[in-house]
mmCIF file with all atom_site columns, C-alpha atoms in Angstrom:
data_model
loop_
_atom_site.group_PDB
_atom_site.id
_atom_site.type_symbol
_atom_site.label_atom_id
_atom_site.label_alt_id
_atom_site.label_comp_id
_atom_site.label_asym_id
_atom_site.label_entity_id
_atom_site.label_seq_id
_atom_site.pdbx_PDB_ins_code
_atom_site.Cartn_x
_atom_site.Cartn_y
_atom_site.Cartn_z
_atom_site.occupancy
_atom_site.B_iso_or_equiv
_atom_site.pdbx_formal_charge
_atom_site.auth_seq_id
_atom_site.auth_comp_id
_atom_site.auth_asym_id
_atom_site.auth_atom_id
_atom_site.pdbx_PDB_model_num
ATOM 1   C CA . LEU A 1 1   ? 2.528   -6.690  3.578   1.00 71.00 ? 217 LEU A CA 1
ATOM 2   C CA . VAL A 1 2   ? 2.932   -10.539 2.752   1.00 74.00 ? 218 VAL A CA 1
ATOM 3   C CA . ALA A 1 3   ? 3.210   -11.757 -0.528  1.00 70.00 ? 219 ALA A CA 1
ATOM 4   C CA . SER A 1 4   ? 5.207   -14.280 -2.732  1.00 67.00 ? 220 SER A CA 1
ATOM 5   C CA . PRO A 1 5   ? 8.042   -13.037 -5.290  1.00 72.00 ? 221 PRO A CA 1
ATOM 6   C CA . GLN A 1 6   ? 6.988   -10.691 -8.142  1.00 73.00 ? 222 GLN A CA 1
ATOM 7   C CA . LEU A 1 7   ? 3.301   -9.924  -6.855  1.00 74.00 ? 223 LEU A CA 1
ATOM 8   C CA . GLY A 1 8   ? 3.649   -6.379  -6.393  1.00 75.00 ? 224 GLY A CA 1
ATOM 9   C CA . LYS A 1 9   ? 4.853   -5.278  -2.762  1.00 81.00 ? 225 LYS A CA 1
ATOM 10  C CA . SER A 1 10  ? 7.183   -2.919  -4.040  1.00 84.00 ? 226 SER A CA 1
ATOM 11  C CA . TRP A 1 11  ? 4.533   -1.454  -6.700  1.00 85.00 ? 227 TRP A CA 1
ATOM 12  C CA . LEU A 1 12  ? 2.170   -1.352  -3.727  1.00 85.00 ? 228 LEU A CA 1
ATOM 13  C CA . LEU A 1 13  ? 4.494   0.722   -1.504  1.00 85.00 ? 229 LEU A CA 1
ATOM 14  C CA . ARG A 1 14  ? 5.366   2.937   -4.559  1.00 85.00 ? 230 ARG A CA 1
ATOM 15  C CA . GLN A 1 15  ? 1.933   3.785   -4.552  1.00 85.00 ? 231 GLN A CA 1
ATOM 16  C CA . ILE A 1 16  ? 1.383   4.161   -1.111  1.00 84.00 ? 232 ILE A CA 1
ATOM 17  C CA . ALA A 1 17  ? 4.486   6.690   -0.902  1.00 84.00 ? 233 ALA A CA 1
ATOM 18  C CA . ASN A 1 18  ? 3.082   8.457   -3.958  1.00 84.00 ? 234 ASN A CA 1
ATOM 19  C CA . THR A 1 19  ? -0.536  8.687   -2.350  1.00 84.00 ? 235 THR A CA 1
ATOM 20  C CA . VAL A 1 20  ? 0.120   9.599   1.165   1.00 81.00 ? 236 VAL A CA 1
ATOM 21  C CA . PRO A 1 21  ? 1.548   12.667  1.453   1.00 79.00 ? 237 PRO A CA 1
ATOM 22  C CA . ASN A 1 22  ? -1.401  14.249  -0.858  1.00 79.00 ? 238 ASN A CA 1
ATOM 23  C CA . ASP A 1 23  ? -3.787  13.294  2.574   1.00 73.00 ? 239 ASP A CA 1
ATOM 24  C CA . ARG A 1 24  ? -2.070  15.947  4.127   1.00 70.00 ? 240 ARG A CA 1
ATOM 25  C CA . PRO A 1 25  ? 0.255   18.193  1.931   1.00 75.00 ? 241 PRO A CA 1
ATOM 26  C CA . GLY A 1 26  ? 3.208   19.352  4.085   1.00 75.00 ? 242 GLY A CA 1
ATOM 27  C CA . ARG A 1 27  ? 2.510   16.940  6.935   1.00 77.00 ? 243 ARG A CA 1
ATOM 28  C CA . TRP A 1 28  ? 3.999   13.602  5.472   1.00 83.00 ? 244 TRP A CA 1
ATOM 29  C CA . VAL A 1 29  ? 7.618   12.703  5.807   1.00 83.00 ? 245 VAL A CA 1
ATOM 30  C CA . VAL A 1 30  ? 7.652   9.351   3.735   1.00 85.00 ? 246 VAL A CA 1
ATOM 31  C CA . LYS A 1 31  ? 11.040  7.280   4.048   1.00 88.00 ? 247 LYS A CA 1
ATOM 32  C CA . TRP A 1 32  ? 11.523  4.340   1.954   1.00 86.00 ? 248 TRP A CA 1
ATOM 33  C CA . ILE A 1 33  ? 14.413  1.725   3.112   1.00 87.00 ? 249 ILE A CA 1
ATOM 34  C CA . ASP A 1 34  ? 15.175  -1.255  0.479   1.00 90.00 ? 250 ASP A CA 1
ATOM 35  C CA . VAL A 1 35  ? 16.864  -3.549  2.462   1.00 90.00 ? 251 VAL A CA 1
ATOM 36  C CA . ARG A 1 36  ? 18.235  -5.224  -0.523  1.00 89.00 ? 252 ARG A CA 1
ATOM 37  C CA . THR A 1 37  ? 20.245  -1.960  -1.070  1.00 90.00 ? 253 THR A CA 1
ATOM 38  C CA . LEU A 1 38  ? 21.575  -1.756  2.513   1.00 89.00 ? 254 LEU A CA 1
ATOM 39  C CA . PRO A 1 39  ? 25.289  -2.643  3.493   1.00 86.00 ? 255 PRO A CA 1
ATOM 40  C CA . THR A 1 40  ? 25.693  -6.019  5.351   1.00 84.00 ? 256 THR A CA 1
ATOM 41  C CA . GLU A 1 41  ? 26.700  -4.012  8.599   1.00 81.00 ? 257 GLU A CA 1
ATOM 42  C CA . ILE A 1 42  ? 23.599  -2.304  8.538   1.00 83.00 ? 258 ILE A CA 1
ATOM 43  C CA . MET A 1 43  ? 21.254  -5.150  7.671   1.00 85.00 ? 259 MET A CA 1
ATOM 44  C CA . GLY A 1 44  ? 21.608  -6.586  11.347  1.00 85.00 ? 260 GLY A CA 1
ATOM 45  C CA . ASN A 1 45  ? 21.658  -2.985  12.902  1.00 86.00 ? 261 ASN A CA 1
ATOM 46  C CA . ALA A 1 46  ? 17.777  -2.341  14.050  1.00 85.00 ? 262 ALA A CA 1
ATOM 47  C CA . HIS A 1 47  ? 18.956  1.139   15.480  1.00 85.00 ? 263 HIS A CA 1
ATOM 48  C CA . ALA A 1 48  ? 21.010  2.043   12.328  1.00 86.00 ? 264 ALA A CA 1
ATOM 49  C CA . ILE A 1 49  ? 17.453  1.361   10.102  1.00 88.00 ? 265 ILE A CA 1
ATOM 50  C CA . LEU A 1 50  ? 15.318  3.074   12.603  1.00 86.00 ? 266 LEU A CA 1
ATOM 51  C CA . LEU A 1 51  ? 17.357  6.085   12.259  1.00 84.00 ? 267 LEU A CA 1
ATOM 52  C CA . MET A 1 52  ? 17.101  5.799   8.364   1.00 85.00 ? 268 MET A CA 1
ATOM 53  C CA . MET A 1 53  ? 13.383  5.304   8.357   1.00 84.00 ? 269 MET A CA 1
ATOM 54  C CA . LEU A 1 54  ? 13.177  8.339   10.250  1.00 80.00 ? 270 LEU A CA 1
ATOM 55  C CA . GLY A 1 55  ? 15.924  10.338  7.851   1.00 74.00 ? 271 GLY A CA 1
ATOM 56  C CA . ARG A 1 56  ? 18.315  10.462  10.895  1.00 67.00 ? 272 ARG A CA 1
ATOM 57  C CA . TRP A 1 57  ? 21.056  8.216   9.970   1.00 63.00 ? 273 TRP A CA 1
ATOM 58  C CA . ARG A 1 58  ? 24.720  9.302   9.941   1.00 60.00 ? 274 ARG A CA 1
ATOM 59  C CA . GLN A 1 59  ? 27.780  7.097   9.619   1.00 59.00 ? 275 GLN A CA 1
ATOM 60  C CA . GLY A 1 60  ? 28.785  6.625   13.313  1.00 56.00 ? 276 GLY A CA 1
ATOM 61  C CA . SER A 1 61  ? 25.797  7.390   14.953  1.00 56.00 ? 277 SER A CA 1
ATOM 62  C CA . ALA A 1 62  ? 25.211  6.513   18.750  1.00 53.00 ? 278 ALA A CA 1
ATOM 63  C CA . GLU A 1 63  ? 24.470  2.984   19.346  1.00 57.00 ? 279 GLU A CA 1
ATOM 64  C CA . ARG A 1 64  ? 21.744  4.101   21.678  1.00 67.00 ? 280 ARG A CA 1
ATOM 65  C CA . VAL A 1 65  ? 18.434  4.859   20.638  1.00 75.00 ? 281 VAL A CA 1
ATOM 66  C CA . ASP A 1 66  ? 16.775  8.097   22.286  1.00 76.00 ? 282 ASP A CA 1
ATOM 67  C CA . ILE A 1 67  ? 13.247  7.002   22.315  1.00 77.00 ? 283 ILE A CA 1
ATOM 68  C CA . SER A 1 68  ? 12.125  10.280  24.202  1.00 79.00 ? 284 SER A CA 1
ATOM 69  C CA . GLY A 1 69  ? 14.249  12.462  21.636  1.00 78.00 ? 285 GLY A CA 1
ATOM 70  C CA . ILE A 1 70  ? 12.353  10.685  18.794  1.00 78.00 ? 286 ILE A CA 1
ATOM 71  C CA . ALA A 1 71  ? 8.923   11.260  20.156  1.00 79.00 ? 287 ALA A CA 1
ATOM 72  C CA . ASP A 1 72  ? 10.117  14.782  21.097  1.00 77.00 ? 288 ASP A CA 1
ATOM 73  C CA . SER A 1 73  ? 10.965  15.743  17.379  1.00 77.00 ? 289 SER A CA 1
ATOM 74  C CA . ILE A 1 74  ? 7.957   13.810  15.928  1.00 75.00 ? 290 ILE A CA 1
ATOM 75  C CA . THR A 1 75  ? 5.366   15.977  17.987  1.00 77.00 ? 291 THR A CA 1
ATOM 76  C CA . GLY A 1 76  ? 7.367   18.988  18.126  1.00 75.00 ? 292 GLY A CA 1
ATOM 77  C CA . ARG A 1 77  ? 7.062   19.174  14.351  1.00 74.00 ? 293 ARG A CA 1
ATOM 78  C CA . GLY A 1 78  ? 3.467   17.544  14.117  1.00 74.00 ? 294 GLY A CA 1
ATOM 79  C CA . MET A 1 79  ? 4.708   15.519  11.243  1.00 76.00 ? 295 MET A CA 1
ATOM 80  C CA . TYR A 1 80  ? 3.375   12.218  10.345  1.00 82.00 ? 296 TYR A CA 1
ATOM 81  C CA . HIS A 1 81  ? 6.087   9.828   9.508   1.00 82.00 ? 297 HIS A CA 1
ATOM 82  C CA . LEU A 1 82  ? 5.645   6.818   7.146   1.00 85.00 ? 298 LEU A CA 1
ATOM 83  C CA . CYS A 1 83  ? 8.212   4.469   7.305   1.00 87.00 ? 299 CYS A CA 1
ATOM 84  C CA . LEU A 1 84  ? 8.326   1.702   3.929   1.00 89.00 ? 300 LEU A CA 1
ATOM 85  C CA . LEU A 1 85  ? 10.427  -1.192  4.543   1.00 88.00 ? 301 LEU A CA 1
ATOM 86  C CA . ASP A 1 86  ? 10.744  -3.354  1.262   1.00 88.00 ? 302 ASP A CA 1
ATOM 87  C CA . SER A 1 87  ? 12.701  -6.806  1.177   1.00 87.00 ? 303 SER A CA 1
ATOM 88  C CA . ALA A 1 88  ? 12.149  -7.079  4.938   1.00 86.00 ? 304 ALA A CA 1
ATOM 89  C CA . GLU A 1 89  ? 12.334  -10.876 4.713   1.00 86.00 ? 305 GLU A CA 1
ATOM 90  C CA . LEU A 1 90  ? 16.198  -10.238 4.786   1.00 88.00 ? 306 LEU A CA 1
ATOM 91  C CA . LEU A 1 91  ? 16.495  -8.846  8.090   1.00 88.00 ? 307 LEU A CA 1
ATOM 92  C CA . ASP A 1 92  ? 17.289  -11.694 11.043  1.00 86.00 ? 308 ASP A CA 1
ATOM 93  C CA . ASP A 1 93  ? 14.554  -12.303 13.515  1.00 84.00 ? 309 ASP A CA 1
ATOM 94  C CA . GLY A 1 94  ? 16.857  -10.216 16.072  1.00 85.00 ? 310 GLY A CA 1
ATOM 95  C CA . THR A 1 95  ? 16.960  -7.219  13.981  1.00 87.00 ? 311 THR A CA 1
ATOM 96  C CA . ILE A 1 96  ? 13.267  -7.533  13.152  1.00 87.00 ? 312 ILE A CA 1
ATOM 97  C CA . TYR A 1 97  ? 12.382  -8.006  17.115  1.00 86.00 ? 313 TYR A CA 1
ATOM 98  C CA . LEU A 1 98  ? 14.441  -4.895  17.987  1.00 87.00 ? 314 LEU A CA 1
ATOM 99  C CA . LEU A 1 99  ? 13.104  -2.906  15.381  1.00 87.00 ? 315 LEU A CA 1
ATOM 100 C CA . ARG A 1 100 ? 10.039  -3.525  16.764  1.00 86.00 ? 316 ARG A CA 1
ATOM 101 C CA . GLN A 1 101 ? 10.563  -2.941  20.079  1.00 86.00 ? 317 GLN A CA 1
ATOM 102 C CA . TYR A 1 102 ? 12.016  0.421   19.233  1.00 86.00 ? 318 TYR A CA 1
ATOM 103 C CA . LEU A 1 103 ? 8.845   1.318   17.104  1.00 85.00 ? 319 LEU A CA 1
ATOM 104 C CA . ASP A 1 104 ? 6.571   0.107   19.844  1.00 84.00 ? 320 ASP A CA 1
ATOM 105 C CA . GLU A 1 105 ? 8.667   2.357   22.572  1.00 84.00 ? 321 GLU A CA 1
ATOM 106 C CA . ILE A 1 106 ? 7.998   5.384   20.240  1.00 83.00 ? 322 ILE A CA 1
ATOM 107 C CA . ASN A 1 107 ? 4.537   4.730   19.817  1.00 83.00 ? 323 ASN A CA 1
ATOM 108 C CA . GLU A 1 108 ? 3.639   4.572   23.698  1.00 82.00 ? 324 GLU A CA 1
ATOM 109 C CA . GLU A 1 109 ? 5.935   7.608   24.032  1.00 81.00 ? 325 GLU A CA 1
ATOM 110 C CA . ILE A 1 110 ? 3.903   9.607   21.240  1.00 82.00 ? 326 ILE A CA 1
ATOM 111 C CA . SER A 1 111 ? 0.499   8.019   22.685  1.00 79.00 ? 327 SER A CA 1
ATOM 112 C CA . SER A 1 112 ? 1.445   9.114   26.177  1.00 80.00 ? 328 SER A CA 1
ATOM 113 C CA . ARG A 1 113 ? 1.297   12.905  24.951  1.00 75.00 ? 329 ARG A CA 1
ATOM 114 C CA . ARG A 1 114 ? -1.198  14.514  23.217  1.00 69.00 ? 330 ARG A CA 1
ATOM 115 C CA . PRO A 1 115 ? 0.255   13.704  20.063  1.00 66.00 ? 331 PRO A CA 1
ATOM 116 C CA . ALA A 1 116 ? 0.210   16.184  16.906  1.00 72.00 ? 332 ALA A CA 1
ATOM 117 C CA . GLY A 1 117 ? 2.460   13.901  14.994  1.00 74.00 ? 333 GLY A CA 1
ATOM 118 C CA . ARG A 1 118 ? 2.354   10.128  14.517  1.00 78.00 ? 334 ARG A CA 1
ATOM 119 C CA . ILE A 1 119 ? 4.554   7.303   13.322  1.00 80.00 ? 335 ILE A CA 1
ATOM 120 C CA . ALA A 1 120 ? 3.636   4.226   11.115  1.00 80.00 ? 336 ALA A CA 1
ATOM 121 C CA . MET A 1 121 ? 5.587   1.519   9.278   1.00 81.00 ? 337 MET A CA 1
ATOM 122 C CA . ILE A 1 122 ? 4.571   -0.782  6.557   1.00 82.00 ? 338 ILE A CA 1
ATOM 123 C CA . ALA A 1 123 ? 6.982   -4.050  6.404   1.00 84.00 ? 339 ALA A CA 1
ATOM 124 C CA . ALA A 1 124 ? 7.023   -5.590  2.717   1.00 83.00 ? 340 ALA A CA 1
ATOM 125 C CA . SER A 1 125 ? 8.018   -9.299  2.997   1.00 82.00 ? 341 SER A CA 1
ATOM 126 C CA . ARG A 1 126 ? 7.851   -12.616 1.615   1.00 78.00 ? 342 ARG A CA 1
ATOM 127 C CA . ARG A 1 127 ? 6.948   -14.181 4.933   1.00 75.00 ? 343 ARG A CA 1
ATOM 128 C CA . ASP A 1 128 ? 5.641   -12.945 8.009   1.00 68.00 ? 344 ASP A CA 1
ATOM 129 C CA . ARG A 1 129 ? 7.914   -14.724 10.384  1.00 64.00 ? 345 ARG A CA 1
ATOM 130 C CA . GLY A 1 130 ? 9.297   -12.245 12.499  1.00 63.00 ? 346 GLY A CA 1
ATOM 131 C CA . TRP A 1 131 ? 6.397   -9.604  11.898  1.00 64.00 ? 347 TRP A CA 1
ATOM 132 C CA . THR A 1 132 ? 3.605   -11.199 13.887  1.00 61.00 ? 348 THR A CA 1
ATOM 133 C CA . GLY A 1 133 ? 3.096   -12.317 17.260  1.00 49.00 ? 349 GLY A CA 1
ATOM 134 C CA . LEU A 1 134 ? 6.024   -10.888 19.215  1.00 42.00 ? 350 LEU A CA 1
ATOM 135 C CA . ASP A 1 135 ? 6.442   -9.326  22.352  1.00 45.00 ? 351 ASP A CA 1
ATOM 136 C CA . PRO A 1 136 ? 6.651   -6.708  23.570  1.00 46.00 ? 352 PRO A CA 1
ATOM 137 C CA . ALA A 1 137 ? 5.784   -5.201  20.146  1.00 48.00 ? 353 ALA A CA 1
ATOM 138 C CA . ARG A 1 138 ? 1.987   -4.601  19.365  1.00 52.00 ? 354 ARG A CA 1
ATOM 139 C CA . LEU A 1 139 ? 0.946   -7.109  16.562  1.00 53.00 ? 355 LEU A CA 1
ATOM 140 C CA . PRO A 1 140 ? 0.931   -5.766  13.644  1.00 52.00 ? 356 PRO A CA 1
ATOM 141 C CA . GLN A 1 141 ? -2.150  -5.719  10.946  1.00 54.00 ? 357 GLN A CA 1
ATOM 142 C CA . VAL A 1 142 ? -1.035  -7.957  8.233   1.00 53.00 ? 358 VAL A CA 1
ATOM 143 C CA . LEU A 1 143 ? -2.417  -7.683  4.412   1.00 51.00 ? 359 LEU A CA 1
ATOM 144 C CA . ARG A 1 144 ? -1.796  -10.370 2.475   1.00 49.00 ? 360 ARG A CA 1
ATOM 145 C CA . LEU A 1 145 ? -1.568  -9.459  -1.461  1.00 48.00 ? 361 LEU A CA 1
ATOM 146 C CA . SER A 1 146 ? -3.587  -11.543 -3.761  1.00 55.00 ? 362 SER A CA 1
ATOM 147 C CA . GLU A 1 147 ? -2.496  -12.042 -7.404  1.00 59.00 ? 363 GLU A CA 1
ATOM 148 C CA . PHE A 1 148 ? -2.904  -8.825  -9.433  1.00 66.00 ? 364 PHE A CA 1
ATOM 149 C CA . ASP A 1 149 ? -6.092  -8.822  -11.565 1.00 76.00 ? 365 ASP A CA 1
ATOM 150 C CA . ALA A 1 150 ? -6.796  -7.420  -15.140 1.00 80.00 ? 366 ALA A CA 1
ATOM 151 C CA . ALA A 1 151 ? -8.224  -4.233  -13.589 1.00 83.00 ? 367 ALA A CA 1
ATOM 152 C CA . VAL A 1 152 ? -4.655  -3.390  -11.808 1.00 82.00 ? 368 VAL A CA 1
ATOM 153 C CA . ILE A 1 153 ? -3.040  -4.174  -15.483 1.00 80.00 ? 369 ILE A CA 1
ATOM 154 C CA . GLU A 1 154 ? -5.564  -1.983  -16.910 1.00 85.00 ? 370 GLU A CA 1
ATOM 155 C CA . GLU A 1 155 ? -4.776  0.697   -14.658 1.00 85.00 ? 371 GLU A CA 1
ATOM 156 C CA . ALA A 1 156 ? -0.775  0.377   -14.987 1.00 83.00 ? 372 ALA A CA 1
ATOM 157 C CA . LEU A 1 157 ? -1.322  0.944   -18.722 1.00 84.00 ? 373 LEU A CA 1
ATOM 158 C CA . LYS A 1 158 ? -3.308  4.045   -18.627 1.00 87.00 ? 374 LYS A CA 1
ATOM 159 C CA . LYS A 1 159 ? -0.406  5.294   -16.156 1.00 85.00 ? 375 LYS A CA 1
ATOM 160 C CA . LEU A 1 160 ? 2.385   4.374   -18.505 1.00 81.00 ? 376 LEU A CA 1
ATOM 161 C CA . ALA A 1 161 ? 0.394   5.916   -21.448 1.00 82.00 ? 377 ALA A CA 1
ATOM 162 C CA . GLU A 1 162 ? -0.310  9.257   -19.441 1.00 84.00 ? 378 GLU A CA 1
ATOM 163 C CA . ARG A 1 163 ? 3.683   9.232   -18.833 1.00 81.00 ? 379 ARG A CA 1
ATOM 164 C CA . SER A 1 164 ? 4.474   8.427   -22.356 1.00 81.00 ? 380 SER A CA 1
ATOM 165 C CA . GLY A 1 165 ? 2.155   11.277  -23.476 1.00 82.00 ? 381 GLY A CA 1
ATOM 166 C CA . ARG A 1 166 ? 0.204   8.937   -25.544 1.00 83.00 ? 382 ARG A CA 1
ATOM 167 C CA . GLN A 1 167 ? -3.814  8.229   -25.543 1.00 82.00 ? 383 GLN A CA 1
ATOM 168 C CA . THR A 1 168 ? -4.954  4.840   -24.443 1.00 79.00 ? 384 THR A CA 1
ATOM 169 C CA . MET A 1 169 ? -6.607  2.520   -26.852 1.00 79.00 ? 385 MET A CA 1
ATOM 170 C CA . PRO A 1 170 ? -10.559 2.033   -26.349 1.00 83.00 ? 386 PRO A CA 1
ATOM 171 C CA . ASP A 1 171 ? -9.674  -1.576  -26.098 1.00 86.00 ? 387 ASP A CA 1
ATOM 172 C CA . LEU A 1 172 ? -7.202  -1.149  -23.506 1.00 85.00 ? 388 LEU A CA 1
ATOM 173 C CA . TYR A 1 173 ? -9.210  -3.618  -21.066 1.00 85.00 ? 389 TYR A CA 1
ATOM 174 C CA . GLN A 1 174 ? -9.258  -6.496  -23.537 1.00 86.00 ? 390 GLN A CA 1
ATOM 175 C CA . HIS A 1 175 ? -5.160  -5.682  -23.794 1.00 84.00 ? 391 HIS A CA 1
ATOM 176 C CA . ALA A 1 176 ? -5.146  -6.138  -20.038 1.00 83.00 ? 392 ALA A CA 1
ATOM 177 C CA . GLU A 1 177 ? -7.253  -9.103  -19.832 1.00 84.00 ? 393 GLU A CA 1
ATOM 178 C CA . ARG A 1 178 ? -5.108  -10.663 -22.174 1.00 82.00 ? 394 ARG A CA 1
ATOM 179 C CA . ILE A 1 179 ? -1.780  -9.884  -20.600 1.00 79.00 ? 395 ILE A CA 1
ATOM 180 C CA . TYR A 1 180 ? -3.253  -11.041 -17.329 1.00 74.00 ? 396 TYR A CA 1
ATOM 181 C CA . ARG A 1 181 ? -4.054  -14.307 -18.545 1.00 73.00 ? 397 ARG A CA 1
ATOM 182 C CA . LEU A 1 182 ? -0.640  -14.663 -20.421 1.00 72.00 ? 398 LEU A CA 1
ATOM 183 C CA . CYS A 1 183 ? 1.176   -13.878 -16.737 1.00 66.00 ? 399 CYS A CA 1
ATOM 184 C CA . ASP A 1 184 ? -1.394  -16.375 -15.359 1.00 59.00 ? 400 ASP A CA 1
ATOM 185 C CA . GLY A 1 185 ? -0.406  -19.289 -17.669 1.00 58.00 ? 401 GLY A CA 1
ATOM 186 C CA . GLN A 1 186 ? -3.955  -19.366 -19.332 1.00 62.00 ? 402 GLN A CA 1
ATOM 187 C CA . ILE A 1 187 ? -2.493  -18.387 -22.894 1.00 60.00 ? 403 ILE A CA 1
#
């Protein structure tokens, strides 16, 4: 997921994190890692980030990644793991490469069985460098965000009104349109 700053990458990850578990209640494990909040020594440790994404990180965890054990755990419980990595541009290329290699090996191991579980990852970044074109990991599907339009702003205002226990205004779309134009520099 690649977009310039302040175009909604984190917002979209939150939407996904809130929506995906409803697809198959009780089967999804969603783990969000915001690289901005990681200690410096963890930022360069693909093994630690992988274990965090799988909810297995403990300080002092072994340095060796047990691909088969991770695949066993995922397929044995029949869970779907969605790993959301925010601010991924802060990771260095070597960490990204190794993280993608681990994920590729886990996916290969899971795919070689008749899996009841799955693992998926969405990385939100300001740049696509490091996330495309690396071997041996498969090429990711890149989704580029465009700017928000007034409909997205209107939806956000509706949700804000619901959370606040307030009614939405009948002319909410016109307000969303004004906000959009203001943010776009048209006003």
